[in-house]
Coordinates of C-alpha atoms in Angstrom, one line a residue:
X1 CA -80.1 7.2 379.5
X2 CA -83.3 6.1 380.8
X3 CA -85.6 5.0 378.3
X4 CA -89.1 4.8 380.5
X5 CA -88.3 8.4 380.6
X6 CA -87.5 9.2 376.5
X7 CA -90.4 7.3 375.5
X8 CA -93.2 8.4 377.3
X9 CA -96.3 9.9 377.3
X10 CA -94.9 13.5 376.5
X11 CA -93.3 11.8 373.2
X12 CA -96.6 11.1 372.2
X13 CA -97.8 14.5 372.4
X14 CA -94.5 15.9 371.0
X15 CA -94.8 14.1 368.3
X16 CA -98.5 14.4 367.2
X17 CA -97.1 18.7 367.5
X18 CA -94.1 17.7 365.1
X19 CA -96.7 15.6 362.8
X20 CA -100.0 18.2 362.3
X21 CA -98.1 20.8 360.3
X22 CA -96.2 18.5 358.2
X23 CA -99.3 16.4 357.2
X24 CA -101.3 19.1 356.5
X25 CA -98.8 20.4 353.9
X26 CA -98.6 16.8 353.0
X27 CA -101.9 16.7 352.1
X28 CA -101.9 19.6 350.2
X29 CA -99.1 18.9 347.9
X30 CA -100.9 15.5 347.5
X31 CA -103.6 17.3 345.7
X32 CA -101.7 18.8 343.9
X33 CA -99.9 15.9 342.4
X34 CA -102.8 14.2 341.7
X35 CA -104.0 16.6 339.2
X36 CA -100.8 16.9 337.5
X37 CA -98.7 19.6 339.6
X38 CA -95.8 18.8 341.6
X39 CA -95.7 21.5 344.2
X40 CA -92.5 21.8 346.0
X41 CA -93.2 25.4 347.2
X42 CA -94.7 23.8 350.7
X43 CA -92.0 25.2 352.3
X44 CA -92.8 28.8 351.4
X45 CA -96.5 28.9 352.1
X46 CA -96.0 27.3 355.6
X47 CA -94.7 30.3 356.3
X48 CA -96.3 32.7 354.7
X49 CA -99.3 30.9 356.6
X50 CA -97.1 31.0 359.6
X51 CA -96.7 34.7 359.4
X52 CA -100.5 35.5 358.6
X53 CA -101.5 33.2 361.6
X54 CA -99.7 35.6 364.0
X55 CA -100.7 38.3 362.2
X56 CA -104.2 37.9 362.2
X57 CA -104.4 37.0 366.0
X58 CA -101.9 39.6 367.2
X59 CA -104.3 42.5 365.9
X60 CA -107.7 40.7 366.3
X61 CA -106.5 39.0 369.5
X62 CA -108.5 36.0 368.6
X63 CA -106.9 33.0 367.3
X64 CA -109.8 31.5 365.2
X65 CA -109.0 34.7 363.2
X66 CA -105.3 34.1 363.3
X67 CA -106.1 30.6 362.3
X68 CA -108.4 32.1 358.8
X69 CA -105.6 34.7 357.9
X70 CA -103.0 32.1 358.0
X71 CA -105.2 29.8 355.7
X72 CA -106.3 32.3 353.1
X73 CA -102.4 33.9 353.2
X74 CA -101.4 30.2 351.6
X75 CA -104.2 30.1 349.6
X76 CA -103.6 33.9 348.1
X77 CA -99.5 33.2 348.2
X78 CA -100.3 29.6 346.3
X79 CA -101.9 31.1 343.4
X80 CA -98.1 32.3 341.7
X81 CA -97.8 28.6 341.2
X82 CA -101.3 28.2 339.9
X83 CA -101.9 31.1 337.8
X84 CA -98.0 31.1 336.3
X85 CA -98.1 27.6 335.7
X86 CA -101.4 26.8 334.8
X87 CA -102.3 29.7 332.4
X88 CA -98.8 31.4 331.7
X89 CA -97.1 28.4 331.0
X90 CA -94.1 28.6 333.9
X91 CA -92.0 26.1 335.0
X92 CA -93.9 24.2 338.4
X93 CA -90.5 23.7 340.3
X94 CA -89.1 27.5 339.4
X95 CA -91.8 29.0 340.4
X96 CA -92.3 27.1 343.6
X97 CA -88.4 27.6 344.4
X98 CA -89.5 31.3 343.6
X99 CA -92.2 30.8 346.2
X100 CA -89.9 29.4 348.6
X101 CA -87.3 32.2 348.6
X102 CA -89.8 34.9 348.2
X103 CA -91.5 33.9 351.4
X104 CA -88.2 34.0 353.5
X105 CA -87.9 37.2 352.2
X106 CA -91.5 39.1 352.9
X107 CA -91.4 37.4 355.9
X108 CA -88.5 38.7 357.4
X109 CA -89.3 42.1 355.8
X110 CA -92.7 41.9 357.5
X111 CA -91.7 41.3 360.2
X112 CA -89.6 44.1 361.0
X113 CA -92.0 46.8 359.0
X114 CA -95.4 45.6 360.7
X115 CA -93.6 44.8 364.3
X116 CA -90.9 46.8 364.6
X117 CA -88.8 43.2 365.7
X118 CA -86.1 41.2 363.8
X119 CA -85.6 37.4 364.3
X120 CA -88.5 36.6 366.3
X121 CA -92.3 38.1 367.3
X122 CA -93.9 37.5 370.4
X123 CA -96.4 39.0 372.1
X124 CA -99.0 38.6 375.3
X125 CA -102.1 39.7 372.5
X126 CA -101.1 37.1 370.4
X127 CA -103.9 34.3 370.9
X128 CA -103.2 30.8 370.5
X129 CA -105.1 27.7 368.9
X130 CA -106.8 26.1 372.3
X131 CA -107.1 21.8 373.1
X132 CA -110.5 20.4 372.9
X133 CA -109.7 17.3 375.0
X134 CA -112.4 14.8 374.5
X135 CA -113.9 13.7 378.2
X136 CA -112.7 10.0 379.3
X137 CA -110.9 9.5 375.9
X138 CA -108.2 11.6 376.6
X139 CA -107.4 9.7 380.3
X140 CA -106.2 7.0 378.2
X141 CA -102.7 6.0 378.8
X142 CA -100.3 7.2 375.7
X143 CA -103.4 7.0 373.1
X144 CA -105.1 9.9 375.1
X145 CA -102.9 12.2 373.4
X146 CA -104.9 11.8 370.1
X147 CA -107.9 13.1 372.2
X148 CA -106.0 16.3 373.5
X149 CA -105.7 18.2 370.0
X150 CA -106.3 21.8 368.6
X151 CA -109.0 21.5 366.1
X152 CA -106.5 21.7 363.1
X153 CA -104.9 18.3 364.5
X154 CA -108.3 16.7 364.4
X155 CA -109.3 18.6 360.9
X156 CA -105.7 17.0 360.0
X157 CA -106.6 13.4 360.7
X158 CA -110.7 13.8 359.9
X159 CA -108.9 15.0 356.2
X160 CA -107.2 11.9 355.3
X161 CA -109.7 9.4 355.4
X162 CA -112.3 12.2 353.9
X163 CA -109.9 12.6 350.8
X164 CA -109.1 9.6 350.6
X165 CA -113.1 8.9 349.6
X166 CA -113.5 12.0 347.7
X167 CA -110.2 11.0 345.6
X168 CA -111.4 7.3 344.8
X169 CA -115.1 7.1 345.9
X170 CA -117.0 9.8 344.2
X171 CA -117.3 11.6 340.7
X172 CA -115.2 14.7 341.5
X173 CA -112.3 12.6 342.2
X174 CA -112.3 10.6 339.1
X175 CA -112.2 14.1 337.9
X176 CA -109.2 15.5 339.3
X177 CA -107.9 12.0 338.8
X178 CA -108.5 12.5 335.2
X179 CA -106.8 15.9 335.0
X180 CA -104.2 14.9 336.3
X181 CA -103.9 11.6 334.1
X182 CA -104.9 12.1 330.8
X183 CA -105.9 16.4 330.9
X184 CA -106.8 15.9 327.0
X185 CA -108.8 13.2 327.5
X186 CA -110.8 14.8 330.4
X187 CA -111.1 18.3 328.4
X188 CA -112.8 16.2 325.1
X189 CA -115.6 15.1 328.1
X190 CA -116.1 18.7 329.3
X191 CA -113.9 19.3 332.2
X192 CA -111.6 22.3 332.2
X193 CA -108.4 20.7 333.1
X194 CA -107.2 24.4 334.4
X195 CA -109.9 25.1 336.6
X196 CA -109.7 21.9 338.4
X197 CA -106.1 22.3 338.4
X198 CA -106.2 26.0 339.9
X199 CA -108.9 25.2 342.3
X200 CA -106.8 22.0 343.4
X201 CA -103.7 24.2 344.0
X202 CA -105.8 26.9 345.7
X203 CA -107.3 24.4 348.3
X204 CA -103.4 22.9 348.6
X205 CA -102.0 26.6 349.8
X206 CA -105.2 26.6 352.4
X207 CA -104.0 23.4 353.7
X208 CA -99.9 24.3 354.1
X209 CA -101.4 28.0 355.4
X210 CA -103.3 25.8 358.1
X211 CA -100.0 24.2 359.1
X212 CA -98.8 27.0 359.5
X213 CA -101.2 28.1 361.5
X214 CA -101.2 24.9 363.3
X215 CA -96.8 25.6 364.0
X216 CA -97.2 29.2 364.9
X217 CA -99.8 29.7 367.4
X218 CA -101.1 26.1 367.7
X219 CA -97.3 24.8 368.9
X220 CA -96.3 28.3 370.2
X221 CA -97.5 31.5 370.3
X222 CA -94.9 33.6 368.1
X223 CA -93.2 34.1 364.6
X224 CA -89.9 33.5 364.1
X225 CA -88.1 34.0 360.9
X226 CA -87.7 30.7 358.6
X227 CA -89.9 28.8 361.6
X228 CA -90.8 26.5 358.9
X229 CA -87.3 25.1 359.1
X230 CA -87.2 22.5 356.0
X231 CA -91.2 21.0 357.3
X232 CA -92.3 21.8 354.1
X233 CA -89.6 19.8 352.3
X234 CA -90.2 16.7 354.1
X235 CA -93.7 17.5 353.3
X236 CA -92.7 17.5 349.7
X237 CA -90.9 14.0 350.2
X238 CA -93.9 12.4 351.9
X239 CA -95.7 12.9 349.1
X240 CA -93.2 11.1 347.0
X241 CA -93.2 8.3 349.7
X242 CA -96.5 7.7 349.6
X243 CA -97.2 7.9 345.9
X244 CA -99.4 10.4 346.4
X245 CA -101.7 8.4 348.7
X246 CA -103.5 9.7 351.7
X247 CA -103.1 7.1 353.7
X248 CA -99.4 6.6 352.9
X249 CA -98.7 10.5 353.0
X250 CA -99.8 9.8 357.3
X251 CA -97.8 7.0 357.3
X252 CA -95.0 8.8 356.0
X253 CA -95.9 12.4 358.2
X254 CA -96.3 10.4 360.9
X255 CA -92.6 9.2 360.5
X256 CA -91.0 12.6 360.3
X257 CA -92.7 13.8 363.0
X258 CA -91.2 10.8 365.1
X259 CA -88.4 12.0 364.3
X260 CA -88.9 15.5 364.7
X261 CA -90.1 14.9 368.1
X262 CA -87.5 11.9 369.4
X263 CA -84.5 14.4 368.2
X264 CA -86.0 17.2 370.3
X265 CA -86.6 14.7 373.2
X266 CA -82.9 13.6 373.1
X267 CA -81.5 17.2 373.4
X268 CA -82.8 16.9 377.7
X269 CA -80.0 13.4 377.3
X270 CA -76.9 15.9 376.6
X271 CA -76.8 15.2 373.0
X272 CA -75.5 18.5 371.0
X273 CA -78.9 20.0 369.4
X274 CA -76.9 20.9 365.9
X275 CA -77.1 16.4 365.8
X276 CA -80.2 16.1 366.8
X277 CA -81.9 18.8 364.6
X278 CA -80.5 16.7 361.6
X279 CA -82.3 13.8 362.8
X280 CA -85.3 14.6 361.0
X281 CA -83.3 15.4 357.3
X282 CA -80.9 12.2 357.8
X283 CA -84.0 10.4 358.0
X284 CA -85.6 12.1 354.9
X285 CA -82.6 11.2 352.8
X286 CA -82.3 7.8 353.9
X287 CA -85.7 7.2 353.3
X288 CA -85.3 8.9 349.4
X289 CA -82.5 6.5 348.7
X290 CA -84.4 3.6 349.5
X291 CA -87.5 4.8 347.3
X292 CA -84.8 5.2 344.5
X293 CA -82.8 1.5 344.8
X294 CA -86.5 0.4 344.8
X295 CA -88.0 2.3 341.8
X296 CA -84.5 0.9 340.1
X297 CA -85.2 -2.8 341.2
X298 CA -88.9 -2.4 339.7
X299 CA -87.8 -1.3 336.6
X300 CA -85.0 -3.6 336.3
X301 CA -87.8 -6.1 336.9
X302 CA -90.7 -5.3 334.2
X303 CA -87.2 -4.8 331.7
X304 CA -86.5 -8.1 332.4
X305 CA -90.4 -9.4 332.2
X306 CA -90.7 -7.2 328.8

């Protein structure tokens, strides 16, 4: 095995492919935490997005288009969450594990009744997301891959540091802060603790529908059923990595698409592909074990302090 030839340039780009879905849904159910709404129904509305994407660009043959169907699909698909929990009173993680078998479902009901295919969809008319490549930048050696993007890989890593100052440097994210905090004590100042909350989850289903955007016609140009393929679940665990920080949730992202991408890479090395397609979910338990021994170690710590 030659390793000049595993980690190159082409890893680089692999894995900034493997890490734009996954951080988009990241920071989406980061949101949604943060105002007091765990949403593990990621995994769904990647690919309800994923399907809408297609969708819209196969019949419009534009991918901008395909790019605004997939994002208002999540959004629209995201509100079962938001309006059943919020305002009927449902259980967050059944109704996103509704969400996340529902979309298999329509999906592969879809796409038979709307393309007359099973399994996968793809077509010359479907138009996919193009590169902007940023002149001189993206001539640098291994780092000139983060200047070779669609435009949802640079809205992607524009969005971190932007939430990360809405969420801690300005009003509205002491808000959603708040709601998600102490909702009571936010509701006695004035704030509706369910719009925010709503809104919040409506702007998290954009983001997941833009990943999967970003996976169906920014990585490739078709629609395959279950295509998401567990990226919204590691989504869900970067989230709980990163204690539902923007910075951390990239940090986190950025490690499971490593690992998306070096798994892929070592399939052209002979390795069987059913090993390294579990690269990714190995990595994603080992990773939840240690976040538990070290939640047990700080609690066994402020026991002992108390």
């Amino acid at each position: 095995m030659n390793l000049a030839h595993l980690f190159d340039q082409d890893l680089v780009a692999s894995v900034l492919r493997s890490l734009i879905p996954i951080l988009l849904a990241a920071l989406g159910g980061m949101l949604c935490s943060r105002v007091g709404i765990f949403n593990i129904g990621l995994e769904g509305i990647i690919l309800i997005g994923a399907f809408g994407a297609v969708a819209g660009s196969y019949f419009t043959t534009n991918g901008i288009v395909g790019v605004l169907v997939g994002m208002v699909s999540g959004a629209l698909f995201s509100l079962i969450l938001g309006y059943g929990s919020i305002y009927r009173g449902g259980d967050p993680i059944v109704l996103a594990i509704a969400m996340n078998l529902l979309a298999i479902g329509i999906t592969s009901f879809l796409i038979y009744s709307v393309f007359r295919v099973q399994g996968v969809f793809k077509h010359a008319d479907i138009i996919g997301i193009p590169t902007w490549k940023i002149p001189l930048l993206s001539d640098i050696p291994y780092l000139g891959q983060l200047f070779s993007l669609s435009p949802l890989g640079y809205l992607a890593l524009i969005l971190v540091p932007v939430i990360w100052v809405v969420l801690f440097r300005s009003p509205l994210g002491l808000r959603l802060r708040g709601v998600g905090e102490r909702p009571l004590a936010a509701a006695t100042l004035g704030i509706s603790p369910q719009r925010y909350q709503l809104s919040t989850v409506v702007v998290s289903g954009a983001l997941a529908g833009l990943g999967g955007a970003q996976l169906a016609i920014g990585n490739v140009q078709q629609f395959s059923e279950n295509m998401s393929a567990g990226r919204g679940w590691i989504a869900v665990v970067a989230v709980m990595l990163a204690h539902s920080h923007p910075v951390g949730v990239l940090g986190a992202a950025l490690l499971f698409g490593f690992t998306d991408a070096f798994g892929f890479r070592l399939q052209s090395f002979g390795l069987p592909q059913q090993l390294t397609d579990s690269i990714p979910y190995v990595v994603t338990l080992v990773a939840l074990v240690a976040m538990s021994v070290r939640l047990r170690r700080k609690r066994f710590a402020e026991s002992k302090v108390a």
